CSV table of C-alpha atoms in Angstrom, one decimal:
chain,number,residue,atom,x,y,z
A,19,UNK,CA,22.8,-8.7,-22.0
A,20,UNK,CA,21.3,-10.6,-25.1
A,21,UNK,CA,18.4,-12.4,-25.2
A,22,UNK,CA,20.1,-15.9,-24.6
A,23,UNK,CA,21.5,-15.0,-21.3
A,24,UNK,CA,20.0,-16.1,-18.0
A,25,UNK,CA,19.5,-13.1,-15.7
A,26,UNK,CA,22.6,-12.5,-12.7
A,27,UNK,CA,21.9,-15.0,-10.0
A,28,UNK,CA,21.4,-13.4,-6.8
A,29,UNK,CA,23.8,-14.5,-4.0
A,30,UNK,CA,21.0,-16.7,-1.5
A,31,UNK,CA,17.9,-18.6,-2.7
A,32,UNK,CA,16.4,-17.7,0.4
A,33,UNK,CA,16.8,-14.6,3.2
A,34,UNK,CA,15.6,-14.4,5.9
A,35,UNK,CA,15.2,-10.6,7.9
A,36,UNK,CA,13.3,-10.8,11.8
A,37,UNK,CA,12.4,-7.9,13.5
A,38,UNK,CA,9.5,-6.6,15.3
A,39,UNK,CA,8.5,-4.2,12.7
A,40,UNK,CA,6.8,-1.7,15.1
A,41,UNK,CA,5.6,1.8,14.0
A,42,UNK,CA,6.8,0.8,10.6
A,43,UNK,CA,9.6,3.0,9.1
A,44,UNK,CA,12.4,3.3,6.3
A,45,UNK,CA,15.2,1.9,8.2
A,46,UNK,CA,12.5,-1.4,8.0
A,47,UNK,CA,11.9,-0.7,4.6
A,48,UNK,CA,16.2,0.0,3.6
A,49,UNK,CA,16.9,-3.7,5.8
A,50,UNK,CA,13.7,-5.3,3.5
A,51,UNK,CA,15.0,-3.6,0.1
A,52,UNK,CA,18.8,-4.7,0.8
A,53,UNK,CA,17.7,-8.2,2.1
A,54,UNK,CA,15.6,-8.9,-1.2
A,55,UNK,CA,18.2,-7.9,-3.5
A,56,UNK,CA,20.6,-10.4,-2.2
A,57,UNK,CA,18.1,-13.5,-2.3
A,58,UNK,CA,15.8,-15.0,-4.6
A,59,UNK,CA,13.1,-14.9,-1.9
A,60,UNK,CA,12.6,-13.2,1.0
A,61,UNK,CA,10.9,-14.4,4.2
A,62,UNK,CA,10.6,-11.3,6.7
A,63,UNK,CA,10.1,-12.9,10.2
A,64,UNK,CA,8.0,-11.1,12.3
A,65,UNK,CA,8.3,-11.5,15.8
A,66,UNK,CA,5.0,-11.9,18.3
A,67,UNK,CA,3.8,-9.6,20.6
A,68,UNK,CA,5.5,-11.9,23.6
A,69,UNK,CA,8.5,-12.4,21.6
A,70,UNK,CA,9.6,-8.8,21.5
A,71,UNK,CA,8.7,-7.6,25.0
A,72,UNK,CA,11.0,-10.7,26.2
A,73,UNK,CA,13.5,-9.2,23.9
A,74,UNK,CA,13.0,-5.2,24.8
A,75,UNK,CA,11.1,-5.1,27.7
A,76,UNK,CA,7.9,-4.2,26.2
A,77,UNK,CA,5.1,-5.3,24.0
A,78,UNK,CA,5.0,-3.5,20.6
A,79,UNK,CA,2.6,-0.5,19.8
A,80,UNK,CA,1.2,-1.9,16.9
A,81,UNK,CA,-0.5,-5.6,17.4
A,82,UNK,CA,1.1,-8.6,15.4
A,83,UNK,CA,-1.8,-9.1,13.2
A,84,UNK,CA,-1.2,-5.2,12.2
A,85,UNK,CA,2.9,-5.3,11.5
A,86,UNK,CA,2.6,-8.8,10.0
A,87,UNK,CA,-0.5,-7.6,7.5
A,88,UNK,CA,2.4,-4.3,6.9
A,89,UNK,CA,5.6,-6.1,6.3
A,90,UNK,CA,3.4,-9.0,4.2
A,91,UNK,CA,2.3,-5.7,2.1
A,92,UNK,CA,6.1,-4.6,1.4
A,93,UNK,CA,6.7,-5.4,-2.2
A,94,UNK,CA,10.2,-6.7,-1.1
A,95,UNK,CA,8.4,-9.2,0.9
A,96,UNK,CA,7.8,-12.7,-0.9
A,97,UNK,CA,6.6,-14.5,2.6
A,98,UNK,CA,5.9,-13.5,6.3
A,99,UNK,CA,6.3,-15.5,9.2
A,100,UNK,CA,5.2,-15.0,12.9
A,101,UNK,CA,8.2,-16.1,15.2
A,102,UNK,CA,7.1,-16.9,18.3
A,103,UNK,CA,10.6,-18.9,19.9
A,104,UNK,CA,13.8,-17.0,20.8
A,105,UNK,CA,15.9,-19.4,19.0
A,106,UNK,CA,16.5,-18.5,15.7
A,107,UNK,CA,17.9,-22.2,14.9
A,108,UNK,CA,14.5,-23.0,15.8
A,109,UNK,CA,12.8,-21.1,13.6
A,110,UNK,CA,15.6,-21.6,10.4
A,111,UNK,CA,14.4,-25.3,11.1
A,112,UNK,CA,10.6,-24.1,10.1
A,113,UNK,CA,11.4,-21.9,7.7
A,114,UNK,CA,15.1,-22.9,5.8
A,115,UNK,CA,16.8,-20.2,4.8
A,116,UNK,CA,19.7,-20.0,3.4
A,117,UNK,CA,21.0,-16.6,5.0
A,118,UNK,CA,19.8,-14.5,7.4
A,119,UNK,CA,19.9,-10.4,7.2
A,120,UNK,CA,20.2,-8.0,10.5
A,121,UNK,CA,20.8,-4.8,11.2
A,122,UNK,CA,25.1,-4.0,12.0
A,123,UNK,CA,23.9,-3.0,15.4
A,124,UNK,CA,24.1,-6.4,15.8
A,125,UNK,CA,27.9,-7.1,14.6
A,126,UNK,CA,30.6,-7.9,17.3
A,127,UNK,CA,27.9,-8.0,20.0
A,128,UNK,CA,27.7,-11.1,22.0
A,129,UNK,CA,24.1,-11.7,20.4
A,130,UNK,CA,25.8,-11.5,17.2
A,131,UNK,CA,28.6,-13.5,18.0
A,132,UNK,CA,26.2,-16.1,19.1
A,133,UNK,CA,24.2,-15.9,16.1
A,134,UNK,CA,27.1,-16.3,13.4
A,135,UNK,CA,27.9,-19.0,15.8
A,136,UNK,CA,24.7,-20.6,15.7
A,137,UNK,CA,24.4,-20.4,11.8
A,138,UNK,CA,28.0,-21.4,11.2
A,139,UNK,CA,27.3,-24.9,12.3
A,140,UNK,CA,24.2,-24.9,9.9
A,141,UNK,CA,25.3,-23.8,6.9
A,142,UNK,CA,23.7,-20.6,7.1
A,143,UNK,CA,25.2,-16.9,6.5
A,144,UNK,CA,24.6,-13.9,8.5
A,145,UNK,CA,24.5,-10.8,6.6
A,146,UNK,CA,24.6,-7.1,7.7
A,147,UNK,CA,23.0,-4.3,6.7
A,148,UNK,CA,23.3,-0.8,7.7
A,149,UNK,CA,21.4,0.2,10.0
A,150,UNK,CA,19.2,3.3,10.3
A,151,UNK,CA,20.4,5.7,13.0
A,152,UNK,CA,18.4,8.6,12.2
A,153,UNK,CA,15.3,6.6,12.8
A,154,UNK,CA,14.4,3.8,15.2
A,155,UNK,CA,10.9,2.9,16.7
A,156,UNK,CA,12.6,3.9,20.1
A,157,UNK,CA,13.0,7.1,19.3
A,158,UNK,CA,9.2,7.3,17.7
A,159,UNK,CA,7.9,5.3,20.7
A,160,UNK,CA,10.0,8.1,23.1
A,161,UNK,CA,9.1,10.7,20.6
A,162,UNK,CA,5.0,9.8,21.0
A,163,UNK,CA,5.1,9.1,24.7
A,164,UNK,CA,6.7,12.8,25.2
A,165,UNK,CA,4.1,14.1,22.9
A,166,UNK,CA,0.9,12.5,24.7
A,167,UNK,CA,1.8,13.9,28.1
A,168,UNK,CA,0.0,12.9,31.0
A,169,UNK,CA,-3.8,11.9,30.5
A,170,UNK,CA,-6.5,14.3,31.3
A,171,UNK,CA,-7.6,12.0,34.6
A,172,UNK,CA,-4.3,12.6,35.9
A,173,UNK,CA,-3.9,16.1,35.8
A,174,UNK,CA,-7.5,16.1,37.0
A,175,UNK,CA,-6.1,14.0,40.1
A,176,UNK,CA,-3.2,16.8,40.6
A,177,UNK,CA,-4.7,19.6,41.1
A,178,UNK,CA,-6.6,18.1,43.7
């Protein structure tokens, strides 16, 4: 490139990647890394503590001031945002992004169906990154559960 060329524009002006960010691992660091190199700026929306047990049942290990104080720290990360309504329309309306970057365990499910849906009549792309089998904060979370075992007051209550 000489020196009178502009550097490649990236594809989006602004991403936008939502999860819940919980025990913080590399499939959350690959979706932050992908998402950043296809945007200008990346907003990483991370959803509240209510947010994500209405979404999977239970509240998040770590606290929301913890995973949004992580994911702000991610180099890859230009903004962080709490999202705190289910509606992602909703929050595009806050935040205006121009695409917005999930995880393909998302593709050809109704949620996702919906969500290219939703998007379509805004102007907004959904993009799809690969997502992480190997590692999943459901398999931590199982993974730490299994390891604490019961507590020491209820083994104390069954041998009793």
């Amino acid at each position: 490139m000489s020196e009178h060329q502009a550097p490649a524009r990236k594809p989006y002006r602004v991403g936008y990647a939502p999860g819940a960010y919980d025990l913080f691992h590399i499939g959350h660091l690959n979706i932050l890394r992908h998402a950043r190199s296809q945007c200008d700026y990346l907003v990483a929306g991370v959803v509240s503590d209510e947010m994500a047990e209405l979404a999977k049942g239970r509240r998040p290990m770590i606290p929301l001031v913890e995973r949004l104080e992580i994911v702000r720290s991610v180099q890859y990360v230009d903004a962080a945002f709490v999202e705190t309504v289910p509606d992602k329309v909703e929050t595009w309306k806050q935040v205006r992004f121009d695409v917005i970057f999930k995880g393909d365990d998302w593709r050809g499910t109704p949620k996702g169906d919906r969500l290219e849906s939703d998007f379509a009549a805004v102007g907004v792309d959904v993009v799809y990154f690969p997502y992480t089998v190997h590692t999943s904060s459901t398999q931590l979370r199982r993974a730490l559960d299994a390891l604490a075992g019961p507590l020491p007051d209820q083994l104390t209550a069954e041998r009793h």
